[in-house]
């Protein structure tokens, strides 16, 4: 059974930082790309980043470039999302998801999903 378990969300002030974790069981993360999506209130779920299978190359949407960083810990089978310089517009529920492709931006290509974790950026 494949499971993606997320942690690390919470409330942070603008300009602050959070690190989200996506712990994967039932598969080896090196064989799967791990994509990240977020969904703000009353908005559609939106892709914003991915770490690619095998070579760990990363992709970022423009609005998070320079602020968010993905990394992979193979020993723990966990992907981390370091979020710095957080803005109120970053407030959303954050999801990690796994696919066998090379970092698709399409949610339908991801077959395994974490439960999501809320990130709220507010003074």
N, CA, C and O of each residue as an XYZ file, in Angstrom:
492
protein
N       0.847     -1.180      0.000
C       0.000      0.000      0.000
C       0.891      1.242      0.000
O       1.755      1.395      0.863
N       0.678      2.111     -0.958
C       1.451      3.333     -1.075
C       0.810      4.412     -0.211
O      -0.401      4.629     -0.259
N       1.637      5.076      0.571
C       1.165      6.168      1.406
C       2.143      7.329      1.325
O       3.358      7.134      1.307
N       1.602      8.530      1.277
C       2.368      9.752      1.381
C       1.828     10.498      2.592
O       0.661     10.891      2.617
N       2.673     10.690      3.588
C       2.273     11.320      4.830
C       2.987     12.650      4.960
O       4.216     12.711      4.929
N       2.214     13.713      5.106
C       2.762     15.050      5.143
C       2.763     15.612      6.557
O       1.935     15.248      7.393
N       3.719     16.512      6.802
C       3.797     17.215      8.069
C       4.531     18.533      7.858
O       5.145     18.752      6.813
N       4.463     19.404      8.854
C       5.243     20.629      8.844
C       4.473     21.907      8.596
O       5.055     22.990      8.655
N       3.197     21.817      8.323
C       2.411     23.014      8.106
C       2.160     23.765      9.403
O       2.504     23.305     10.492
N       1.552     24.932      9.255
C       1.233     25.727     10.420
C       1.045     27.181     10.076
O       0.907     27.554      8.911
N       1.040     27.995     11.107
C       0.869     29.436     10.988
C       2.221     30.112     11.092
O       3.004     29.817     11.995
N       2.497     31.026     10.159
C       3.761     31.744     10.146
C       3.510     33.180      9.708
O       2.594     33.448      8.930
N       4.324     34.100     10.210
C       4.205     35.493      9.816
C       4.816     35.729      8.445
O       5.695     34.974      8.028
N       4.372     36.762      7.731
C       5.009     37.091      6.459
C       6.511     37.252      6.616
O       6.989     37.856      7.577
N       7.248     36.703      5.658
C       8.695     36.703      5.715
C       9.292     35.518      6.438
O      10.507     35.321      6.411
N       8.463     34.732      7.080
C       8.932     33.579      7.814
C       9.155     32.369      6.937
O       9.021     32.428      5.715
N       9.503     31.260      7.593
C       9.861     30.032      6.889
C       9.151     28.835      7.495
O       8.825     28.820      8.682
N       8.922     27.843      6.666
C       8.426     26.545      7.083
C       9.096     25.479      6.233
O       9.495     25.733      5.097
N       9.213     24.286      6.794
C       9.660     23.138      6.027
C       8.606     22.053      6.094
O       8.257     21.568      7.171
N       8.108     21.681      4.938
C       7.140     20.607      4.842
C       7.836     19.301      4.496
O       8.813     19.279      3.747
N       7.321     18.223      5.050
C       7.847     16.897      4.771
C       6.800     16.063      4.055
O       5.602     16.182      4.316
N       7.265     15.226      3.159
C       6.419     14.264      2.464
C       7.111     12.917      2.561
O       8.026     12.620      1.792
N       6.671     12.105      3.510
C       7.268     10.795      3.745
C       6.509      9.739      2.951
O       5.289      9.619      3.067
N       7.236      8.981      2.150
C       6.634      8.035      1.217
C       6.920      6.614      1.673
O       8.057      6.281      2.006
N       5.904      5.788      1.690
C       6.054      4.365      1.958
C       5.357      3.571      0.862
O       4.413      4.052      0.235
N       5.830      2.359      0.641
C       5.254      1.511     -0.383
C       5.886      1.655     -1.756
O       5.576      0.882     -2.662
N       6.762      2.629     -1.922
C       7.512      2.795     -3.155
C       8.803      3.523     -2.845
O       8.958      4.101     -1.769
N       9.714      3.493     -3.773
C      10.987      4.183     -3.632
C      10.908      5.501     -4.364
O      10.617      5.537     -5.559
N      11.167      6.590     -3.651
C      10.981      7.910     -4.250
C      11.912      8.166     -5.420
O      11.601      8.991     -6.279
N      13.053      7.476     -5.476
C      13.950      7.645     -6.618
C      13.315      7.195     -7.927
O      13.746      7.613     -9.002
N      12.302      6.352     -7.844
C      11.633      5.857     -9.040
C      10.413      6.685     -9.408
O       9.765      6.412    -10.418
N      10.095      7.680     -8.615
C       8.913      8.482     -8.844
C       9.244      9.956     -8.700
O      10.010     10.352     -7.821
N       8.668     10.745     -9.558
C       8.705     12.180     -9.365
C       7.697     12.558     -8.287
O       6.612     11.982     -8.209
N       8.061     13.517     -7.468
C       7.175     14.009     -6.419
C       6.791     15.442     -6.746
O       7.620     16.351     -6.711
N       5.541     15.619     -7.057
C       5.028     16.931     -7.376
C       4.378     17.572     -6.166
O       3.972     16.894     -5.223
N       4.288     18.878     -6.213
C       3.665     19.647     -5.140
C       2.581     20.539     -5.712
O       2.756     21.189     -6.743
N       1.467     20.551     -5.019
C       0.315     21.344     -5.389
C      -0.159     22.113     -4.174
O       0.108     21.727     -3.036
N      -0.854     23.190     -4.420
C      -1.483     23.903     -3.322
C      -2.854     24.389     -3.758
O      -3.110     24.627     -4.938
N      -3.718     24.525     -2.779
C      -5.083     24.942     -3.039
C      -5.479     25.994     -2.015
O      -5.636     25.705     -0.829
N      -5.637     27.213     -2.496
C      -6.094     28.309     -1.660
C      -7.608     28.251     -1.530
O      -8.274     27.608     -2.340
N      -8.161     28.922     -0.513
C      -9.614     28.907     -0.351
C     -10.332     29.377     -1.603
O      -9.987     30.408     -2.180
N     -11.324     28.621     -2.015
C     -12.155     28.936     -3.173
C     -11.368     28.993     -4.479
O     -11.824     29.593     -5.453
N     -10.200     28.379     -4.503
C      -9.385     28.318     -5.709
C      -9.148     26.868     -6.102
O      -9.299     25.955     -5.290
N      -8.774     26.672     -7.362
C      -8.457     25.336     -7.848
C      -7.083     24.897     -7.355
O      -6.215     25.723     -7.075
N      -6.906     23.603     -7.255
C      -5.602     23.053     -6.923
C      -4.606     23.374     -8.035
O      -4.925     23.229     -9.215
N      -3.412     23.806     -7.666
C      -2.447     24.287     -8.645
C      -1.069     23.708     -8.380
O      -0.573     23.748     -7.254
N      -0.458     23.172     -9.425
C       0.917     22.699     -9.360
C       1.879     23.851     -9.189
O       1.689     24.907     -9.793
N       2.915     23.671     -8.374
C       3.910     24.721     -8.263
C       5.348     24.218     -8.235
O       6.269     25.020     -8.391
N       5.576     22.914     -8.040
C       6.953     22.432     -7.982
C       6.992     20.921     -8.124
O       5.984     20.240     -7.935
N       8.170     20.403     -8.460
C       8.351     18.964     -8.593
C       9.829     18.635     -8.495
O      10.682     19.412     -8.925
N      10.124     17.469     -7.920
C      11.475     16.925     -7.937
C      11.427     15.635     -8.748
O      10.637     14.738     -8.455
N      12.276     15.548     -9.766
C      12.158     14.511    -10.768
C      12.792     13.205    -10.328
O      13.783     13.190     -9.597
N      12.197     12.099    -10.791
C      12.742     10.783    -10.497
C      14.164     10.650    -11.023
O      14.514     11.236    -12.047
N      14.963      9.891    -10.327
C      16.316      9.461    -10.697
C      17.374     10.550    -10.545
O      18.355     10.360     -9.827
N      17.187     11.683    -11.209
C      18.240     12.690    -11.190
C      17.989     13.835    -10.212
O      18.859     14.684    -10.016
N      16.812     13.864     -9.601
C      16.457     14.871     -8.603
C      16.483     16.297     -9.126
O      16.612     17.243     -8.349
N      16.362     16.454    -10.421
C      16.210     17.801    -10.953
C      14.869     18.368    -10.507
O      13.873     17.652    -10.398
N      14.872     19.651    -10.256
C      13.686     20.305     -9.730
C      13.123     21.307    -10.716
O      13.842     21.874    -11.539
N      11.830     21.508    -10.614
C      11.120     22.511    -11.389
C      10.281     23.341    -10.435
O       9.725     22.826     -9.465
N      10.197     24.635    -10.723
C       9.446     25.544     -9.872
C       8.631     26.503    -10.719
O       9.097     27.007    -11.740
N       7.429     26.742    -10.286
C       6.636     27.803    -10.888
C       7.272     29.140    -10.530
O       7.924     29.271     -9.494
N       7.076     30.128    -11.394
C       7.759     31.404    -11.222
C       7.464     32.058     -9.875
O       8.341     32.698     -9.295
N       6.256     31.907     -9.379
C       5.891     32.625     -8.165
C       6.511     32.046     -6.899
O       6.360     32.627     -5.825
N       7.210     30.907     -7.002
C       7.931     30.368     -5.848
C       9.437     30.290     -6.081
O      10.175     29.975     -5.148
N       9.907     30.560     -7.267
C      11.337     30.484     -7.555
C      12.121     31.432     -6.655
O      11.734     32.582     -6.446
N      13.223     30.927     -6.130
C      14.051     31.715     -5.240
C      13.599     31.708     -3.800
O      14.331     32.166     -2.923
N      12.406     31.199     -3.535
C      11.874     31.143     -2.175
C      11.669     29.711     -1.684
O      11.887     29.421     -0.508
N      11.254     28.821     -2.576
C      10.975     27.433     -2.217
C      12.060     26.534     -2.791
O      12.550     26.769     -3.896
N      12.431     25.503     -2.038
C      13.455     24.563     -2.471
C      13.037     23.145     -2.112
O      12.656     22.872     -0.974
N      13.110     22.246     -3.086
C      12.831     20.832     -2.860
C      14.133     20.057     -2.681
O      15.150     20.370     -3.301
N      14.083     19.050     -1.830
C      15.201     18.140     -1.664
C      14.661     16.755     -1.335
O      13.504     16.600     -0.947
N      15.518     15.755     -1.496
C      15.110     14.374     -1.255
C      16.124     13.704     -0.346
O      17.331     13.816     -0.560
N      15.635     13.010      0.665
C      16.455     12.199      1.550
C      16.142     10.744      1.226
O      15.110     10.217      1.640
N      17.036     10.100      0.483
C      16.776      8.735      0.046
C      16.712      7.755      1.218
O      15.912      6.820      1.200
N      17.548      7.963      2.232
C      17.568      7.056      3.368
C      16.233      7.040      4.099
O      15.801      5.998      4.591
N      15.586      8.188      4.168
C      14.302      8.297      4.851
C      13.119      8.224      3.900
O      11.966      8.267      4.329
N      13.406      8.115      2.612
C      12.354      8.082      1.599
C      11.394      9.257      1.778
O      10.173      9.098      1.770
N      11.979     10.427      1.938
C      11.218     11.624      2.258
C      11.666     12.777      1.369
O      12.856     12.953      1.105
N      10.705     13.546      0.919
C      10.959     14.774      0.182
C      10.613     15.950      1.077
O       9.597     15.937      1.772
N      11.459     16.961      1.055
C      11.267     18.145      1.868
C      11.043     19.359      0.982
O      11.664     19.513     -0.069
N      10.154     20.200      1.429
C       9.902     21.473      0.776
C      10.236     22.579      1.762
O       9.504     22.814      2.723
N      11.352     23.254      1.512
C      11.751     24.392      2.327
C      11.134     25.648      1.735
O      11.354     25.963      0.566
N      10.368     26.357      2.535
C       9.672     27.553      2.090
C      10.183     28.738      2.892
O      10.036     28.779      4.114
N      10.776     29.692      2.210
C      11.305     30.900      2.832
C      10.583     32.122      2.283
O       9.907     32.056      1.257
N      10.740     33.225      2.981
C      10.148     34.494      2.556
C       8.672     34.341      2.227
O       8.207     34.796      1.182
N       7.955     33.708      3.109
C       6.554     33.405      2.854
C       5.708     34.673      2.811
O       5.953     35.640      3.532
N       4.717     34.631      1.947
C       3.811     35.746      1.721
C       2.387     35.328      2.054
O       2.072     34.138      2.035
N       1.521     36.293      2.359
C       0.114     35.928      2.585
C      -0.499     35.154      1.422
O      -1.354     34.295      1.640
N      -0.081     35.442      0.198
C      -0.613     34.726     -0.961
C      -0.204     33.260     -0.990
O      -0.767     32.481     -1.758
N       0.761     32.872     -0.172
C       1.150     31.468     -0.074
C       0.186     30.664      0.786
O       0.296     29.439      0.851
N      -0.740     31.319      1.437
C      -1.702     30.617      2.280
C      -2.518     29.641      1.443
O      -3.176     30.034      0.480
N      -2.472     28.382      1.813
C      -3.140     27.332      1.050
C      -2.950     26.009      1.776
O      -2.166     25.900      2.719
N      -3.682     25.015      1.313
C      -3.412     23.655      1.726
C      -2.430     23.052      0.722
O      -2.651     23.108     -0.488
N      -1.349     22.480      1.236
C      -0.266     21.984      0.400
C      -0.300     20.466      0.316
O      -0.457     19.779      1.326
N      -0.153     19.951     -0.897
C      -0.204     18.518     -1.157
C       1.051     18.066     -1.883
O       1.531     18.751     -2.786
N       1.579     16.925     -1.494
C       2.566     16.241     -2.304
C       1.901     15.066     -3.005
O       0.900     14.532     -2.527
N       2.461     14.670     -4.130
C       1.889     13.596     -4.922
C       2.985     12.927     -5.737
O       3.999     13.548     -6.057
N       2.776     11.656     -6.071
C       3.777     10.866     -6.778
C       3.278     10.439     -8.150
O       2.111     10.088     -8.325
N       4.186     10.477     -9.119
C       3.890      9.991    -10.454
C       5.112      9.287    -11.029
O       6.229      9.472    -10.547
N       4.893      8.484    -12.060
C       5.979      7.748    -12.697
C       6.624      8.520    -13.835
O       7.617      8.065    -14.403
N       6.086      9.667    -14.173
C       6.626     10.479    -15.246
C       7.718     11.414    -14.778
O       8.347     11.205    -13.741
N       7.925     12.441    -15.562
C       9.042     13.360    -15.320
C       8.522     14.744    -14.972
O       8.756     15.713    -15.694
N       7.823     14.819    -13.870
C       7.356     16.082    -13.312
C       6.296     16.749    -14.181
O       6.476     17.862    -14.675
N       5.205     16.049    -14.348
C       4.052     16.628    -15.005
C       3.468     17.756    -14.162
O       3.561     17.743    -12.934
N       2.866     18.730    -14.836
C       2.137     19.789    -14.145
C       0.657     19.464    -14.037
O      -0.113     20.260    -13.499
N       0.250     18.311    -14.539
C      -1.157     17.932    -14.569
C      -1.481     17.020    -13.398
O      -0.863     15.969    -13.230
N      -2.442     17.422    -12.598
C      -2.795     16.653    -11.414
C      -3.239     15.234    -11.756
O      -2.989     14.309    -10.984
N      -3.886     15.052    -12.887
C      -4.395     13.735    -13.248
C      -3.291     12.715    -13.489
O      -3.559     11.513    -13.488
N      -2.061     13.164    -13.695
C      -0.949     12.247    -13.904
C      -0.359     11.721    -12.606
O       0.499     10.839    -12.633
N      -0.797     12.239    -11.485
C      -0.311     11.809    -10.185
C      -1.315     10.844     -9.568
O      -2.492     11.167     -9.406
N      -0.826      9.654     -9.227
C      -1.713      8.588     -8.779
C      -1.743      8.406     -7.266
O      -2.637      7.740     -6.743
N      -0.788      8.984     -6.561
C      -0.723      8.860     -5.120
C      -0.574     10.236     -4.504
O       0.248     11.041     -4.942
N      -1.375     10.498     -3.486
C      -1.456     11.825     -2.889
C      -1.300     11.788     -1.382
O      -1.785     10.878     -0.710
N      -0.615     12.796     -0.863
C      -0.604     13.007      0.562
C      -1.919     13.570      1.043
O      -2.780     13.944      0.247
N      -2.067     13.627      2.363
C      -3.331     14.087      2.935
C      -3.472     15.598      2.930
O      -4.555     16.123      3.189
N      -2.388     16.300      2.638
C      -2.390     17.744      2.646
C      -2.069     18.304      4.018
O      -2.345     17.677      5.042
N      -1.484     19.491      4.026
C      -1.200     20.184      5.269
C      -1.417     21.680      5.049
O      -1.027     22.233      4.020
N      -2.038     22.317      6.022
C      -2.395     23.723      5.884
C      -1.212     24.618      6.215
O      -0.537     24.429      7.227
N      -0.970     25.601      5.346
C       0.007     26.656      5.586
C      -0.739     27.984      5.581
O      -1.401     28.328      4.601
N      -0.631     28.717      6.664
C      -1.281     30.013      6.775
C      -0.223     31.063      7.070
O       0.526     30.948      8.039
N      -0.168     32.091      6.226
C       0.806     33.172      6.365
C       0.029     34.436      6.706
O      -0.708     34.962      5.871
N       0.190     34.916      7.918
C      -0.591     36.052      8.385
C       0.119     36.731      9.541
O       0.807     36.088     10.333
N      -0.062     38.052      9.624
C       0.491     38.805     10.734
C      -0.337     38.613     11.987
O      -0.016     39.179     13.032
